[in-house]
Every structure is written in C-alpha cells, then in structure tokens.
Amino acid sequence: NTEQNRLARIDTTIKQISVAWGLVSTEQNLALLFEAEKLARTLSESDHRSSLARVQSWIARVYSYQNEQRKAAWYYEQMKSAAQESEDQELMGLASSLGGRTFFIQGYFGKAVPLLEQAIRYLERIGNWQEWVLAKVSLAISLGGRGHYREGRTHGQEAIQKAIELNDLNSIISAQGMTARVEFMAGDPERMLDETRTMDREAIAS
C-alpha cells in the first residue's frame, strides 16, 4: 500500500472509467470513483490535489451523463477548488470546460459562456483538442441560446474544422450535431438539415 501503488490504482480507475463508463451501471462506476477519491485524499500534498481533481472531474461527468446536474455542479466546484490549489493548467482547463458544460446543459447560458471561453484558452494552450472541440460547440450553443447566432455559428464551424483536422470521428459528429442546434435556434432549418446530413454521412462512412 505504497503511495506509488495508490497513485497507480487511481490512474487505472480513471482509465477504466474513461473507456468503459457506458458499459456498466452508474452505481458501479461511482463506487470505483468514490474509492479512488478516498485514495487521493491519502496522498502527499504534491500529488493530492492533482489526483483529487482528476477523480472529481469524472464523478462530475458521470453525474452529468446521468442528467443529475446538481450533483455534477457540486463536484465541479470541488474539482475547481482542487485544480486551483494544484496550479495544474490542464486541470484548470478541464474544470472550466466541465463547469461550463454543466451550466449549458441546465440552460444557464449566461453562466456557461465565461467559463467556456476561459476553458478554450486553457485547452488551446495545452493542446487538448478533443476537449477543446466540446467546449467550443458548447459555447456555440450557449451563445445561440442568448440570441448571438452569428457568433455561435463561427465557434461551431471552427470546432468542426478542428475535429476534421484531428480526423476524430466522435469529435466530428459531436461538433456537427451540436452546431446544427445553433441553426435550429437561429430558425434556419435548411442549414440545420445540412449539418445533420453531413453528420449522418460521416457516421455511415465509419
């Protein structure tokens, strides 16, 4: 039960959840994550905050995926605090992105926009482009929800372009599907259908 082994257990749990979170029940995933959270609190100060923030980010994600947004928001706040204390740029970017997406899903677009803008700057600096794409399209919809359709379209198209550059099918489909929602908000069904048709073609081609 050395600190190195506890760190390895935490890392393994996060990797397991990240690739298989949809294959088992929420209760099983959360049980693993809560155990990892306890382990993170036993680590030395140098590793404690960073590991704790990473675990809490996944607890927040699992709650968000299950549409338990209040619990997700609470864990986002915990993660943000741990990330700030660790001064880890990647974790700060993930915290801002996760928090912004949590508010955006709840329809609190005014709260989501500044967090997502902050997340995009962090994520661009560290080169986490998959998360950057998600933050970009979440910002696009949040702006669209506030009536800023042109600005929302711009962010959506930039997200699609980056996803294509990455050649990441999941990112491409997510970006196109969410950008289509901006067109729906803008009252432009033709442009919405164009994005949806492109998304369908990409999915079939895969």
Tab-separated table of C-alpha atoms in Angstrom:
chain	number	residue	atom	x	y	z
A	1	ASN	CA	0.000	0.000	0.000
A	2	THR	CA	2.700	2.480	-1.001
A	3	GLU	CA	1.930	5.952	-2.313
A	4	GLN	CA	3.188	4.908	-5.744
A	5	ASN	CA	0.749	1.993	-5.807
A	6	ARG	CA	-2.126	4.173	-4.614
A	7	LEU	CA	-1.371	6.586	-7.464
A	8	ALA	CA	-1.337	3.643	-9.887
A	9	ARG	CA	-4.734	2.468	-8.594
A	10	ILE	CA	-6.179	5.944	-9.075
A	11	ASP	CA	-4.758	6.212	-12.616
A	12	THR	CA	-6.045	2.743	-13.522
A	13	THR	CA	-9.530	3.574	-12.231
A	14	ILE	CA	-9.658	6.780	-14.274
A	15	LYS	CA	-8.514	4.957	-17.422
A	16	GLN	CA	-11.071	2.213	-16.848
A	17	ILE	CA	-13.924	4.684	-16.383
A	18	SER	CA	-12.845	6.793	-19.361
A	19	VAL	CA	-13.080	3.905	-21.837
A	20	ALA	CA	-15.948	1.886	-20.344
A	21	TRP	CA	-18.196	4.226	-18.360
A	22	GLY	CA	-21.223	3.364	-20.528
A	23	LEU	CA	-20.822	-0.411	-20.214
A	24	VAL	CA	-21.680	-0.813	-16.531
A	25	SER	CA	-24.145	0.814	-14.158
A	26	THR	CA	-23.718	4.298	-12.753
A	27	GLU	CA	-23.577	2.776	-9.265
A	28	GLN	CA	-20.593	0.595	-10.209
A	29	ASN	CA	-18.744	3.494	-11.813
A	30	LEU	CA	-19.379	5.787	-8.878
A	31	ALA	CA	-18.309	3.118	-6.377
A	32	LEU	CA	-14.941	2.853	-8.154
A	33	LEU	CA	-14.584	6.630	-8.332
A	34	PHE	CA	-15.518	7.200	-4.690
A	35	GLU	CA	-12.862	4.654	-3.681
A	36	ALA	CA	-10.324	6.484	-5.869
A	37	GLU	CA	-11.384	9.789	-4.287
A	38	LYS	CA	-10.633	8.372	-0.819
A	39	LEU	CA	-7.216	7.175	-2.018
A	40	ALA	CA	-6.433	10.604	-3.488
A	41	ARG	CA	-7.017	12.192	-0.080
A	42	THR	CA	-4.313	9.959	1.435
A	43	LEU	CA	-1.572	11.147	-0.924
A	44	SER	CA	1.164	13.641	-0.131
A	45	GLU	CA	0.424	17.275	-0.869
A	46	SER	CA	2.359	17.233	-4.161
A	47	ASP	CA	0.096	14.550	-5.651
A	48	HIS	CA	-3.048	15.029	-3.589
A	49	ARG	CA	-4.720	17.992	-5.288
A	50	SER	CA	-3.986	16.948	-8.854
A	51	SER	CA	-5.214	13.370	-8.367
A	52	LEU	CA	-8.247	14.503	-6.399
A	53	ALA	CA	-9.268	16.966	-9.126
A	54	ARG	CA	-8.922	14.296	-11.841
A	55	VAL	CA	-11.121	11.851	-9.918
A	56	GLN	CA	-13.713	14.501	-9.118
A	57	SER	CA	-13.852	15.518	-12.783
A	58	TRP	CA	-15.008	12.001	-13.646
A	59	ILE	CA	-17.529	11.884	-10.803
A	60	ALA	CA	-18.980	15.119	-12.165
A	61	ARG	CA	-19.009	13.692	-15.717
A	62	VAL	CA	-20.819	10.501	-14.673
A	63	TYR	CA	-23.458	12.526	-12.831
A	64	SER	CA	-23.805	14.839	-15.834
A	65	TYR	CA	-24.178	11.906	-18.254
A	66	GLN	CA	-26.980	10.620	-15.989
A	67	ASN	CA	-28.607	14.070	-16.096
A	68	GLU	CA	-28.038	14.640	-12.376
A	69	GLN	CA	-26.831	18.152	-12.996
A	70	ARG	CA	-26.998	19.463	-9.435
A	71	LYS	CA	-24.658	16.731	-8.225
A	72	ALA	CA	-22.448	17.315	-11.261
A	73	ALA	CA	-22.286	21.036	-10.475
A	74	TRP	CA	-21.358	20.339	-6.832
A	75	TYR	CA	-18.481	18.096	-7.874
A	76	TYR	CA	-17.416	20.638	-10.480
A	77	GLU	CA	-16.987	23.164	-7.670
A	78	GLN	CA	-14.919	20.661	-5.679
A	79	MET	CA	-12.769	19.904	-8.712
A	80	LYS	CA	-12.256	23.591	-9.469
A	81	SER	CA	-11.015	24.216	-5.945
A	82	ALA	CA	-8.584	21.274	-6.088
A	83	ALA	CA	-7.387	22.288	-9.572
A	84	GLN	CA	-6.709	25.872	-8.461
A	85	GLU	CA	-4.671	24.671	-5.499
A	86	SER	CA	-2.674	22.294	-7.700
A	87	GLU	CA	-1.990	25.109	-10.238
A	88	ASP	CA	-2.285	22.478	-12.973
A	89	GLN	CA	-3.108	24.199	-16.295
A	90	GLU	CA	-4.730	21.098	-17.795
A	91	LEU	CA	-6.947	20.565	-14.777
A	92	MET	CA	-7.933	24.236	-14.784
A	93	GLY	CA	-8.961	23.886	-18.422
A	94	LEU	CA	-10.956	20.731	-17.706
A	95	ALA	CA	-12.585	22.316	-14.651
A	96	SER	CA	-13.697	25.363	-16.650
A	97	SER	CA	-14.903	23.182	-19.523
A	98	LEU	CA	-16.812	20.793	-17.293
A	99	GLY	CA	-18.366	23.601	-15.293
A	100	GLY	CA	-19.357	25.488	-18.438
A	101	ARG	CA	-20.905	22.381	-19.995
A	102	THR	CA	-22.808	21.634	-16.788
A	103	PHE	CA	-24.352	25.120	-16.811
A	104	PHE	CA	-25.029	24.908	-20.562
A	105	ILE	CA	-26.894	21.584	-20.165
A	106	GLN	CA	-29.023	23.165	-17.445
A	107	GLY	CA	-29.812	26.088	-19.755
A	108	TYR	CA	-27.846	28.651	-17.710
A	109	PHE	CA	-26.199	30.067	-20.817
A	110	GLY	CA	-25.122	33.317	-19.169
A	111	LYS	CA	-23.125	31.376	-16.548
A	112	ALA	CA	-21.773	28.922	-19.132
A	113	VAL	CA	-20.284	31.453	-21.586
A	114	PRO	CA	-17.433	32.943	-19.465
A	115	LEU	CA	-16.400	29.521	-18.156
A	116	LEU	CA	-16.307	28.019	-21.647
A	117	GLU	CA	-14.351	30.989	-23.011
A	118	GLN	CA	-11.830	30.501	-20.203
A	119	ALA	CA	-11.699	26.741	-20.866
A	120	ILE	CA	-10.995	27.248	-24.566
A	121	ARG	CA	-7.960	29.421	-23.771
A	122	TYR	CA	-6.546	26.850	-21.333
A	123	LEU	CA	-7.241	23.873	-23.602
A	124	GLU	CA	-5.725	25.580	-26.636
A	125	ARG	CA	-2.536	26.313	-24.674
A	126	ILE	CA	-2.099	22.706	-23.579
A	127	GLY	CA	-3.279	21.174	-26.873
A	128	ASN	CA	-6.206	19.136	-25.503
A	129	TRP	CA	-8.113	19.394	-28.767
A	130	GLN	CA	-10.883	16.850	-28.162
A	131	GLU	CA	-11.944	18.701	-25.035
A	132	TRP	CA	-11.437	22.000	-26.894
A	133	VAL	CA	-13.947	20.895	-29.556
A	134	LEU	CA	-16.530	20.048	-26.878
A	135	ALA	CA	-16.003	23.394	-25.164
A	136	LYS	CA	-16.258	25.227	-28.499
A	137	VAL	CA	-19.569	23.681	-29.549
A	138	SER	CA	-20.965	24.108	-26.031
A	139	LEU	CA	-20.037	27.782	-26.308
A	140	ALA	CA	-21.660	27.914	-29.757
A	141	ILE	CA	-24.980	26.650	-28.366
A	142	SER	CA	-24.750	28.854	-25.270
A	143	LEU	CA	-24.279	31.917	-27.474
A	144	GLY	CA	-27.109	30.774	-29.731
A	145	GLY	CA	-29.315	30.368	-26.669
A	146	ARG	CA	-28.650	34.019	-25.846
A	147	GLY	CA	-29.507	35.147	-29.375
A	148	HIS	CA	-25.924	35.577	-30.622
A	149	TYR	CA	-26.402	33.273	-33.619
A	150	ARG	CA	-23.633	34.613	-35.870
A	151	GLU	CA	-21.023	34.312	-33.137
A	152	GLY	CA	-22.346	30.871	-32.233
A	153	ARG	CA	-22.084	29.715	-35.858
A	154	THR	CA	-18.469	30.909	-36.022
A	155	HIS	CA	-17.486	28.881	-32.959
A	156	GLY	CA	-19.386	25.857	-34.258
A	157	GLN	CA	-17.659	25.956	-37.644
A	158	GLU	CA	-14.246	26.373	-36.009
A	159	ALA	CA	-14.982	23.308	-33.878
A	160	ILE	CA	-15.987	21.268	-36.944
A	161	GLN	CA	-12.819	22.325	-38.791
A	162	LYS	CA	-10.599	21.334	-35.862
A	163	ALA	CA	-12.395	17.993	-35.491
A	164	ILE	CA	-11.797	17.292	-39.193
A	165	GLU	CA	-8.101	18.190	-38.796
A	166	LEU	CA	-7.911	15.740	-35.885
A	167	ASN	CA	-9.601	13.068	-38.038
A	168	ASP	CA	-11.561	12.151	-34.899
A	169	LEU	CA	-14.971	10.790	-35.887
A	170	ASN	CA	-16.544	11.266	-32.448
A	171	SER	CA	-15.411	14.898	-32.381
A	172	ILE	CA	-16.647	15.480	-35.936
A	173	ILE	CA	-20.108	14.048	-35.269
A	174	SER	CA	-20.427	15.866	-31.926
A	175	ALA	CA	-19.366	19.170	-33.478
A	176	GLN	CA	-21.720	18.846	-36.436
A	177	GLY	CA	-24.661	17.680	-34.350
A	178	MET	CA	-24.291	20.462	-31.806
A	179	THR	CA	-23.681	23.123	-34.463
A	180	ALA	CA	-26.943	22.007	-36.084
A	181	ARG	CA	-28.666	23.019	-32.859
A	182	VAL	CA	-27.391	26.572	-33.275
A	183	GLU	CA	-29.080	26.699	-36.681
A	184	PHE	CA	-32.285	25.393	-35.097
A	185	MET	CA	-32.109	28.169	-32.503
A	186	ALA	CA	-31.492	30.686	-35.284
A	187	GLY	CA	-34.625	29.488	-37.102
A	188	ASP	CA	-32.695	28.232	-40.152
A	189	PRO	CA	-33.953	24.670	-40.759
A	190	GLU	CA	-32.120	24.309	-44.093
A	191	ARG	CA	-28.711	24.937	-42.542
A	192	MET	CA	-29.651	22.678	-39.644
A	193	LEU	CA	-30.527	19.872	-42.074
A	194	ASP	CA	-27.269	20.397	-43.980
A	195	GLU	CA	-25.276	19.861	-40.786
A	196	THR	CA	-27.414	16.842	-39.867
A	197	ARG	CA	-26.993	15.241	-43.307
A	198	THR	CA	-23.220	15.724	-43.129
A	199	MET	CA	-23.189	14.160	-39.673
A	200	ASP	CA	-25.185	11.171	-40.969
A	201	ARG	CA	-22.775	10.688	-43.880
A	202	GLU	CA	-19.779	10.700	-41.532
A	203	ALA	CA	-21.453	8.152	-39.244
A	204	ILE	CA	-22.334	5.827	-42.158
A	205	ALA	CA	-18.851	6.130	-43.647
A	206	SER	CA	-17.324	4.985	-40.376
